[in-house]
PDB file of C-alpha atoms and ligand atoms in Angstrom:
ATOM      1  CA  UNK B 243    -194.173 -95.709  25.731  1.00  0.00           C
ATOM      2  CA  UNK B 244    -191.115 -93.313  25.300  1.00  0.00           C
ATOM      3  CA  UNK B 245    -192.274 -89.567  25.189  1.00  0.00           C
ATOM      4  CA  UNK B 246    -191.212 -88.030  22.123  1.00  0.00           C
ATOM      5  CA  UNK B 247    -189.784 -84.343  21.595  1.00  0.00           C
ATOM      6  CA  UNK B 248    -190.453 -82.530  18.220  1.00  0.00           C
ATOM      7  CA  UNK B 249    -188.391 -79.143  18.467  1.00  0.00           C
ATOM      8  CA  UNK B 250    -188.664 -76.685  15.211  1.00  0.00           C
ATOM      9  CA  UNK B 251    -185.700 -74.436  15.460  1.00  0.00           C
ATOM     10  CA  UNK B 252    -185.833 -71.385  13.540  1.00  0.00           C
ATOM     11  CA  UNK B 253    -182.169 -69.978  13.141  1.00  0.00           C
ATOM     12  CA  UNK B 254    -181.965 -67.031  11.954  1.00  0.00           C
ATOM     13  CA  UNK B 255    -184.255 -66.462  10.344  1.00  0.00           C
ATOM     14  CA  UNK B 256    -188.038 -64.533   9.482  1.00  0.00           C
ATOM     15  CA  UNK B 257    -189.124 -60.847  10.079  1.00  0.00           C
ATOM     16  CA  UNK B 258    -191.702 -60.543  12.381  1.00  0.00           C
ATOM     17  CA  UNK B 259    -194.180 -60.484   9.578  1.00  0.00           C
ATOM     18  CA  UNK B 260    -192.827 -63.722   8.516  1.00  0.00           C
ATOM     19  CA  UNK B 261    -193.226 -65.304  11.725  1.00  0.00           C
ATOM     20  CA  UNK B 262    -196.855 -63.844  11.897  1.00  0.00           C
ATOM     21  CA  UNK B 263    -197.851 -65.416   8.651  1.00  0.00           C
ATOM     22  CA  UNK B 264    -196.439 -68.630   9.556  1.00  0.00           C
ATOM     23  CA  UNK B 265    -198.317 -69.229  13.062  1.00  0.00           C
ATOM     24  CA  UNK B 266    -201.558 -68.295  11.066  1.00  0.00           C
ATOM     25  CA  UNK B 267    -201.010 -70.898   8.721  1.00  0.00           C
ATOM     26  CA  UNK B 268    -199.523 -73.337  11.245  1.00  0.00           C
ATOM     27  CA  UNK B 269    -202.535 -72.756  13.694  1.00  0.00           C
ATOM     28  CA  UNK B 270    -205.760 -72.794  10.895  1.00  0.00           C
ATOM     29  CA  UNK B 271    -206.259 -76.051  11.755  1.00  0.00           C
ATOM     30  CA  UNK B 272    -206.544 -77.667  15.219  1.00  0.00           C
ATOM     31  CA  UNK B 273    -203.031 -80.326  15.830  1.00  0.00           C
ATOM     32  CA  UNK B 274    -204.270 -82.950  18.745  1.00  0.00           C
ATOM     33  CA  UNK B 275    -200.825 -84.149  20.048  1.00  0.00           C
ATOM     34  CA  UNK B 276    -201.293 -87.170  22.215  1.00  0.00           C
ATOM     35  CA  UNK B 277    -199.657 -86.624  25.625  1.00  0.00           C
ATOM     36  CA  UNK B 278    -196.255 -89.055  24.679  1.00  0.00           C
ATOM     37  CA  UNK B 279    -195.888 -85.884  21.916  1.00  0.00           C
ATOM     38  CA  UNK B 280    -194.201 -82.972  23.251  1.00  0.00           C
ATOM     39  CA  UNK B 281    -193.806 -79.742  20.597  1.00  0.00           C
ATOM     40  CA  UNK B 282    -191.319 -77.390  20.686  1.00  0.00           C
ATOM     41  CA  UNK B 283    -190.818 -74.354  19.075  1.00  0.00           C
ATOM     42  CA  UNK B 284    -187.656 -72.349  19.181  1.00  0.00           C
ATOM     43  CA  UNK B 285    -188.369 -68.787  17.557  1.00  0.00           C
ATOM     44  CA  UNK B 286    -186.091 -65.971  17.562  1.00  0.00           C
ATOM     45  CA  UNK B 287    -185.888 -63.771  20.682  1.00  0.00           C
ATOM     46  CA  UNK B 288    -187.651 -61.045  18.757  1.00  0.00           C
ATOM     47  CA  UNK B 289    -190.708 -63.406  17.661  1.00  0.00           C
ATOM     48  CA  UNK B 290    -191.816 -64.789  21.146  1.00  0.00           C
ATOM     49  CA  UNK B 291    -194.463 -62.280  22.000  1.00  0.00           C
ATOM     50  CA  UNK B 292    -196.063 -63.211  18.980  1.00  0.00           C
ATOM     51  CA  UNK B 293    -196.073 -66.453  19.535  1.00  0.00           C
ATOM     52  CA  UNK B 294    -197.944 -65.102  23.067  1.00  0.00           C
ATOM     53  CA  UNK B 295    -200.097 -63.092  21.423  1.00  0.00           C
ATOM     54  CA  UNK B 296    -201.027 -66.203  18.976  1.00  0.00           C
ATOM     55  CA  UNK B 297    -201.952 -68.044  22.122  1.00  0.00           C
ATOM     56  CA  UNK B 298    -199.173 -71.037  20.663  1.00  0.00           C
ATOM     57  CA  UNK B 299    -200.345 -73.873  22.575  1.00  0.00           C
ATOM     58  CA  UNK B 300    -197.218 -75.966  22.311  1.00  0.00           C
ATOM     59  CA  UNK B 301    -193.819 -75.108  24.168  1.00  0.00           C
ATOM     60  CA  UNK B 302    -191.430 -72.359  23.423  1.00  0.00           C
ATOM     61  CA  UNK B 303    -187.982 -72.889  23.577  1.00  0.00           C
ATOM     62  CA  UNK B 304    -185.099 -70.279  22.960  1.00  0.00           C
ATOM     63  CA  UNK B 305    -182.145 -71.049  20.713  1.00  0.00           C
ATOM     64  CA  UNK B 306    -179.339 -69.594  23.265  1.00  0.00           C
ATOM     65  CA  UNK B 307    -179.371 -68.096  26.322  1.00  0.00           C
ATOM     66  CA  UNK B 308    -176.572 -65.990  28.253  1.00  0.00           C
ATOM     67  CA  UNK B 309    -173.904 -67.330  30.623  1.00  0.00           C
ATOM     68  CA  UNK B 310    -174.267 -64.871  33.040  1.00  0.00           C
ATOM     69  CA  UNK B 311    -177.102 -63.686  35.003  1.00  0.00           C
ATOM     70  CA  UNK B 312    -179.195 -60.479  34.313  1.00  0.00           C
ATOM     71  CA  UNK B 313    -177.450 -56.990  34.527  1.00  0.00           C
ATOM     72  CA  UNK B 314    -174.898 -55.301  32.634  1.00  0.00           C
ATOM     73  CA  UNK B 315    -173.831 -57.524  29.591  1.00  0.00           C
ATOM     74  CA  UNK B 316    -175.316 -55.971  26.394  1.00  0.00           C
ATOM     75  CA  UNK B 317    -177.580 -57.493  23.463  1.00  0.00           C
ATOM     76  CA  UNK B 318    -177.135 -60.769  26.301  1.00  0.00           C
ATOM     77  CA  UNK B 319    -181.019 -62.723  26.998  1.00  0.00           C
ATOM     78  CA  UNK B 320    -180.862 -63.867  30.583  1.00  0.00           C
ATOM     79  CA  UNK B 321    -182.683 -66.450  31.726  1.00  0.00           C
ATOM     80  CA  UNK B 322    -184.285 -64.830  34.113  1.00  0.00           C
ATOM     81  CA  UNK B 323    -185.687 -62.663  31.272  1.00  0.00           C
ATOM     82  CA  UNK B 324    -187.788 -66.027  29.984  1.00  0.00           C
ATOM     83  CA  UNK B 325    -188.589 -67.354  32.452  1.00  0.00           C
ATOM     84  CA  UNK B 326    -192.310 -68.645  32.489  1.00  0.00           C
ATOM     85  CA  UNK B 327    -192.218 -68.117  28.833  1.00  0.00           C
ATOM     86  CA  UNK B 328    -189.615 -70.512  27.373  1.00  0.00           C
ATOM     87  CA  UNK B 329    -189.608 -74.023  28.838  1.00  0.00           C
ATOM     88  CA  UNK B 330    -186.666 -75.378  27.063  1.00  0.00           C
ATOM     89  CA  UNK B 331    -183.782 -73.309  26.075  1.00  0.00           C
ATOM     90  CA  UNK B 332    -181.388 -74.783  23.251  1.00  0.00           C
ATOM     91  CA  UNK B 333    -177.842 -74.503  23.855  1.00  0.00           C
ATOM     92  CA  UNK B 334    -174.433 -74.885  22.542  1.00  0.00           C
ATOM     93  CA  UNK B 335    -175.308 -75.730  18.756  1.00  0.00           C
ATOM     94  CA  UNK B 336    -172.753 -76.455  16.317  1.00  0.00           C
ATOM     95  CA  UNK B 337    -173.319 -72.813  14.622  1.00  0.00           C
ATOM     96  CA  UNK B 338    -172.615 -71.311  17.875  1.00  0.00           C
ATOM     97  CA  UNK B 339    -170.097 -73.169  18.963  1.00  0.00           C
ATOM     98  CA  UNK B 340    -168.276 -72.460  15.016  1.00  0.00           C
ATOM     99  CA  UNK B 341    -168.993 -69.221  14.340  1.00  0.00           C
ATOM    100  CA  UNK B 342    -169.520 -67.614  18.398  1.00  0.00           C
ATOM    101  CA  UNK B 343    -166.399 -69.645  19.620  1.00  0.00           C
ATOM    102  CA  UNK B 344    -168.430 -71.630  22.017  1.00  0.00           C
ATOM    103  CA  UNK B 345    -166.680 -73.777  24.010  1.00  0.00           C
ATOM    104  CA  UNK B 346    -167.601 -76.875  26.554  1.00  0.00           C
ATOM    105  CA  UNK B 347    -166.975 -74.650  29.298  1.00  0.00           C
ATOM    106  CA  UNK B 348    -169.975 -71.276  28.250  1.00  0.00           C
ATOM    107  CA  UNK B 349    -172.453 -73.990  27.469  1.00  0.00           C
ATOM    108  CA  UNK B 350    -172.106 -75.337  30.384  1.00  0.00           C
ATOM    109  CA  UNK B 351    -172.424 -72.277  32.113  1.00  0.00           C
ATOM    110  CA  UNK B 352    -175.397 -71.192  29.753  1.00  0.00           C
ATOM    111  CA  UNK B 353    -176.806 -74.769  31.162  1.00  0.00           C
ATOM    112  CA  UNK B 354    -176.375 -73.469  35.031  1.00  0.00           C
ATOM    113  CA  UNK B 355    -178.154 -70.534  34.197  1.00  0.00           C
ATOM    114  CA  UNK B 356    -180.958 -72.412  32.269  1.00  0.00           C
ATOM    115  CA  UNK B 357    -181.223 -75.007  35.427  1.00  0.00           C
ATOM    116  CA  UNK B 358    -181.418 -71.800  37.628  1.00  0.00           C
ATOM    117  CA  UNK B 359    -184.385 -70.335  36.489  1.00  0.00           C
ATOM    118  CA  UNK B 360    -186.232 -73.868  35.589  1.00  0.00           C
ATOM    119  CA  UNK B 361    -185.464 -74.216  31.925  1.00  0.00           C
ATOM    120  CA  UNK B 362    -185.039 -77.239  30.490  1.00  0.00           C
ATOM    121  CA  UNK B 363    -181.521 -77.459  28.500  1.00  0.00           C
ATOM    122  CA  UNK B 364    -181.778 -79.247  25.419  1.00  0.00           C
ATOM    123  CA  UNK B 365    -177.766 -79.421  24.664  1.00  0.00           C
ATOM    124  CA  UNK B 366    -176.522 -79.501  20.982  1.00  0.00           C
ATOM    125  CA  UNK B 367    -173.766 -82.252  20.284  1.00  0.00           C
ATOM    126  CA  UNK B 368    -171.818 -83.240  17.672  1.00  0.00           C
ATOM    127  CA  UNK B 369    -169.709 -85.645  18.915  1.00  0.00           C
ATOM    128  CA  UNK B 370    -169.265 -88.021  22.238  1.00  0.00           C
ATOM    129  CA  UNK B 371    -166.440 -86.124  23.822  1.00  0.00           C
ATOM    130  CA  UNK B 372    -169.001 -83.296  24.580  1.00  0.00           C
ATOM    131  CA  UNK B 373    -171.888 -85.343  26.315  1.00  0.00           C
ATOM    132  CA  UNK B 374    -168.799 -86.431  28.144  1.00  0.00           C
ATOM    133  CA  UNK B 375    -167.415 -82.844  29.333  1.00  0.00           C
ATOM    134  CA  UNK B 376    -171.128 -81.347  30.394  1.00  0.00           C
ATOM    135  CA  UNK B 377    -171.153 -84.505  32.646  1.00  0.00           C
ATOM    136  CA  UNK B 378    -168.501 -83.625  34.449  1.00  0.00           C
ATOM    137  CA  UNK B 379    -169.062 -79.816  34.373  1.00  0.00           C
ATOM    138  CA  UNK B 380    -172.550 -79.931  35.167  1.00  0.00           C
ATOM    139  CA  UNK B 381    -173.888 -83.042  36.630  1.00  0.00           C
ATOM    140  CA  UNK B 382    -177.363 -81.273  37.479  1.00  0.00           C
ATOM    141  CA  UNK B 383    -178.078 -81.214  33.564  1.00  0.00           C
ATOM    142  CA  UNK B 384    -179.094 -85.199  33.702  1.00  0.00           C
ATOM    143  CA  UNK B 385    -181.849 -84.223  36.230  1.00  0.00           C
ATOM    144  CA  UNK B 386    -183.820 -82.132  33.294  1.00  0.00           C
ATOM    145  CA  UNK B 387    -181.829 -81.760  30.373  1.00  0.00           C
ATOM    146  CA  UNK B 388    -182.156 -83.601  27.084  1.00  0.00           C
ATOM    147  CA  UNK B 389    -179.346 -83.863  24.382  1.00  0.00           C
ATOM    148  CA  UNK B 390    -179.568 -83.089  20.571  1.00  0.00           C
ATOM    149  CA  UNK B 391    -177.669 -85.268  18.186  1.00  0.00           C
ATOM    150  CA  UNK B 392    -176.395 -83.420  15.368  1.00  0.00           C
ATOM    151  CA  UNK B 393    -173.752 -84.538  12.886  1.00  0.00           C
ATOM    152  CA  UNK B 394    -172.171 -81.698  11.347  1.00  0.00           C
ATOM    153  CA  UNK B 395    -172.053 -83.316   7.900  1.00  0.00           C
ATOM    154  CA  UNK B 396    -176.209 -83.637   8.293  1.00  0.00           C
ATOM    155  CA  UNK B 397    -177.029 -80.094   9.175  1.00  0.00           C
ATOM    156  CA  UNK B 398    -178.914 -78.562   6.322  1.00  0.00           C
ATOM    157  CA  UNK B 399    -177.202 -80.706   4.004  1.00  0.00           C
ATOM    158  CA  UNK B 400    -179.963 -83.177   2.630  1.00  0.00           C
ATOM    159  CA  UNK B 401    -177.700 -85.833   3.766  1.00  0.00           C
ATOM    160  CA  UNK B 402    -179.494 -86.889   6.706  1.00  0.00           C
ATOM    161  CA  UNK B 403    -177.446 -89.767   9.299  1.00  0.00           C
ATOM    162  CA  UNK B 404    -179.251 -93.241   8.770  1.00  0.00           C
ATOM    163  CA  UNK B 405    -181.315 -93.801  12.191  1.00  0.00           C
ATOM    164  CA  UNK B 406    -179.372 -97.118  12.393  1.00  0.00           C
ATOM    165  CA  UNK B 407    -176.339 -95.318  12.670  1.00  0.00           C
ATOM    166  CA  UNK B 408    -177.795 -92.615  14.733  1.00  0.00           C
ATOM    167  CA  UNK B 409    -179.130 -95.127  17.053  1.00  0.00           C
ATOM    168  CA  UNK B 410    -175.625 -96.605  17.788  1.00  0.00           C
ATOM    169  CA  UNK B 411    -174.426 -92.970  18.985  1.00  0.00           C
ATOM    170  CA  UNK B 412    -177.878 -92.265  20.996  1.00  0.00           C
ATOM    171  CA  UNK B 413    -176.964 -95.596  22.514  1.00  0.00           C
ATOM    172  CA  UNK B 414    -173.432 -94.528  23.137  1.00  0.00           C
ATOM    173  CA  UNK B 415    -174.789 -91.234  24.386  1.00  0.00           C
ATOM    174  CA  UNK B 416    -177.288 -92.699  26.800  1.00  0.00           C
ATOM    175  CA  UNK B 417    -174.525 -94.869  28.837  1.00  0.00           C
ATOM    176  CA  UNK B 418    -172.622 -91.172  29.379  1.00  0.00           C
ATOM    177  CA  UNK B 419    -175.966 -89.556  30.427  1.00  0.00           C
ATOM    178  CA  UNK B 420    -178.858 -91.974  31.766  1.00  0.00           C
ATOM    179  CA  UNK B 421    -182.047 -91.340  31.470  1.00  0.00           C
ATOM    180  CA  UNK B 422    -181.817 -88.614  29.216  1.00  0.00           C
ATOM    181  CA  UNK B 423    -184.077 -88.625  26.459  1.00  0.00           C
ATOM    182  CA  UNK B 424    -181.590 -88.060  23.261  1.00  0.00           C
ATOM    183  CA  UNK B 425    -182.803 -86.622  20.194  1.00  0.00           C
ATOM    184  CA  UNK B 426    -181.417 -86.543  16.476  1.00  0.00           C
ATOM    185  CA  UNK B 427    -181.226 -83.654  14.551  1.00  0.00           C
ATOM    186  CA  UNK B 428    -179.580 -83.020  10.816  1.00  0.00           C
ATOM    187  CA  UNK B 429    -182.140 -83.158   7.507  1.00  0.00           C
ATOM    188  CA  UNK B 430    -184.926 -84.231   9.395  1.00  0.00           C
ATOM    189  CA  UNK B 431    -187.975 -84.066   6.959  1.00  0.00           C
ATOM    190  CA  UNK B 432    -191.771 -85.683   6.765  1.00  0.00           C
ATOM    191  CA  UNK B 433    -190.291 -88.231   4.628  1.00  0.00           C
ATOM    192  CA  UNK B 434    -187.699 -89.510   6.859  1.00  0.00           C
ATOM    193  CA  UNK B 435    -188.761 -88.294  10.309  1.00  0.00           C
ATOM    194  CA  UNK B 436    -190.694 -91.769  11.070  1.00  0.00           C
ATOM    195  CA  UNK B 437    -187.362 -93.969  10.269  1.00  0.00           C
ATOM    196  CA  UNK B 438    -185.374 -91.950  13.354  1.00  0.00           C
ATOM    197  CA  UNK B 439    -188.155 -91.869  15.865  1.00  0.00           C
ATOM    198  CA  UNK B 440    -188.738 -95.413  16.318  1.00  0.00           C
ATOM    199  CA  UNK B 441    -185.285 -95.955  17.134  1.00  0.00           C
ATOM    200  CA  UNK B 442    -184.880 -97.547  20.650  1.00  0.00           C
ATOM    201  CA  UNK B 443    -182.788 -95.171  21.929  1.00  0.00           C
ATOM    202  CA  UNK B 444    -184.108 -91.870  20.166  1.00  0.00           C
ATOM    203  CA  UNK B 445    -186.554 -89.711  21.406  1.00  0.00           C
ATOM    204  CA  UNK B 446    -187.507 -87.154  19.018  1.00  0.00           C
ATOM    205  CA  UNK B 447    -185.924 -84.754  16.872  1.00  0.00           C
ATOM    206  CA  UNK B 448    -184.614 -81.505  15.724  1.00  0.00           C
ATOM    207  CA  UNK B 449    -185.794 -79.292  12.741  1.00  0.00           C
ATOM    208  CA  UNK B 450    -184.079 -76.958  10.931  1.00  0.00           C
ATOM    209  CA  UNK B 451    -185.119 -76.308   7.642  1.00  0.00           C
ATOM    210  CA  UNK B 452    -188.140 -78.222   7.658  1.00  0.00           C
ATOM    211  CA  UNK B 453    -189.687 -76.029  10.387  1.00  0.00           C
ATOM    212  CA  UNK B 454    -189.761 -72.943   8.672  1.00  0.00           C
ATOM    213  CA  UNK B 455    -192.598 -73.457   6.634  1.00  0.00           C
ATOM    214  CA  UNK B 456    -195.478 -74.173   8.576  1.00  0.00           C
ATOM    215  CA  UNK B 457    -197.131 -77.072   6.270  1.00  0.00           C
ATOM    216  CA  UNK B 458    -193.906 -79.001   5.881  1.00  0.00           C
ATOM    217  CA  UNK B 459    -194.015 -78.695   9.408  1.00  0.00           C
ATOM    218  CA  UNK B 460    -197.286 -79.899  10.122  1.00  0.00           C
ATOM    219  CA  UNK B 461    -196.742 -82.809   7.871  1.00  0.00           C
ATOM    220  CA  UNK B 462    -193.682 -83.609   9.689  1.00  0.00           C
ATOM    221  CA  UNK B 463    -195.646 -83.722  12.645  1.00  0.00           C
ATOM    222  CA  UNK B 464    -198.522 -85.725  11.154  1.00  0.00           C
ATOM    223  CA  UNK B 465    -195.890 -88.687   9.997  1.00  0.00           C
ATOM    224  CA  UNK B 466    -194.397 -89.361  13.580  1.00  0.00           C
ATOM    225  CA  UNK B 467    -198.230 -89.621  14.667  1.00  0.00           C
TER     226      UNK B 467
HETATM  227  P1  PGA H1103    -181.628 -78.851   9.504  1.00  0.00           P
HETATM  228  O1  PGA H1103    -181.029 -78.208  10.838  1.00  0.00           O
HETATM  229  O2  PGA H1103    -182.888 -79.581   9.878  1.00  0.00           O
HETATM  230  O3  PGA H1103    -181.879 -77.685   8.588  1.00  0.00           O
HETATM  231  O4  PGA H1103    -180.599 -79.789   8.980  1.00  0.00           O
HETATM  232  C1  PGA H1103    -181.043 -78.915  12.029  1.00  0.00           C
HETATM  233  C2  PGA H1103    -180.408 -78.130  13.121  1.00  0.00           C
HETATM  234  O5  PGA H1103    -179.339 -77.530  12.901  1.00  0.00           O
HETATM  235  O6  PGA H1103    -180.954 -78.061  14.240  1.00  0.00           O
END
């Protein structure tokens, strides 16, 4: 049986008050994830020690992380600085790469730094060509890393990809990087979350929207179970 990945990413988005209420709510009742399950959740920078303070008991992840190593580079989180607190990092997603200027070459280095300090890279792509160019520039990221599908057209849209279609470019994306488990992200919601996940060649997905409110969430959950 495949493992699957369920990563909630928050944006930009909830005051820590916000994020307080929402881990109450999310947390009232028990979740019993069988072990093929794996949970993410990828807070703001600002929210983790809440989520430490909550005792979460599913992984943290962290929606960027800083191409260079710890020092003097301002407002920058180096990985160093999460280590042993966020095991996946997120990196190089379509907002960043449009409105930060990312290009192939930062995430890639963001992905050295993540690999440094034991993080696992879950790389944002939007198209082939960029699976293709972290290959080259950082062949270490097929040891750990795992890719998230995202079409722009399906990001917060409603208009999620069909998983047929979404399966033919997981495919695709597989044959560039082997073994790594590729997940789909765009308008990913309870009602449509079951129809991606039992794709062959997809292994979980990403959440935008549909994370931020802890019972959609938890529904979400509950129909890949
Ligand atoms: P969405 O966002 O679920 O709101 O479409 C997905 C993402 O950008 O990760």
């Amino acid at each position: 049986m495949k493992q699957l990945y369920i990563l909630g990413n928050w944006k930009s988005n909830k005051t820590l008050a916000d994020a307080q209420t929402w881990l109450q709510t999310f947390q009232d009742t028990p979740i019993n994830l069988p072990p093929s399950v794996t949970l993410i959740v990828c807070p703001a920078f600002h929210h983790i020690s809440l989520f430490i303070e909550a005792k979460f008991s599913f992984a943290l992840g962290v929606q960027d992380l800083s191409p260079f190593g710890s020092g003097a580079y301002t407002g920058a989180i180096a990985a160093s600085m999460v280590q042993g607190v966020a095991t996946y990092a997120m990196l190089g997603h379509s907002e960043r790469r449009k409105h930060f200027g990312e290009t192939n070459e930062i995430v890639a280095d963001k992905v050295k730094q993540a690999l440094s300090f034991k993080i696992r890279p879950v790389v944002c792509v939007s198209e082939v060509s960029q699976a293709l160019a972290l290959r080259n520039l950082v062949p270490d990221f097929m040891k750990s890393g795992l890719i998230l599908y995202e079409p722009l057209t399906a990001i917060g849209s409603g208009q999620a990809d069909s998983p047929e279609n979404t399966n033919t470019t997981a495919h695709e994306l597989i044959t560039i990087l082997p073994s790594v488990p590729i997940l789909y992200g765009g308008s990913v919601v309870p009602q449509n979350v079951k129809g991606f996940v039992t794709q062959e060649c997809i292994s979980g997905v990403g959440v935008g929207g549909a994370s931020l409110d802890p019972q959609k969430f938890r529904d979400l959950i509950a129909a890949v179970l």
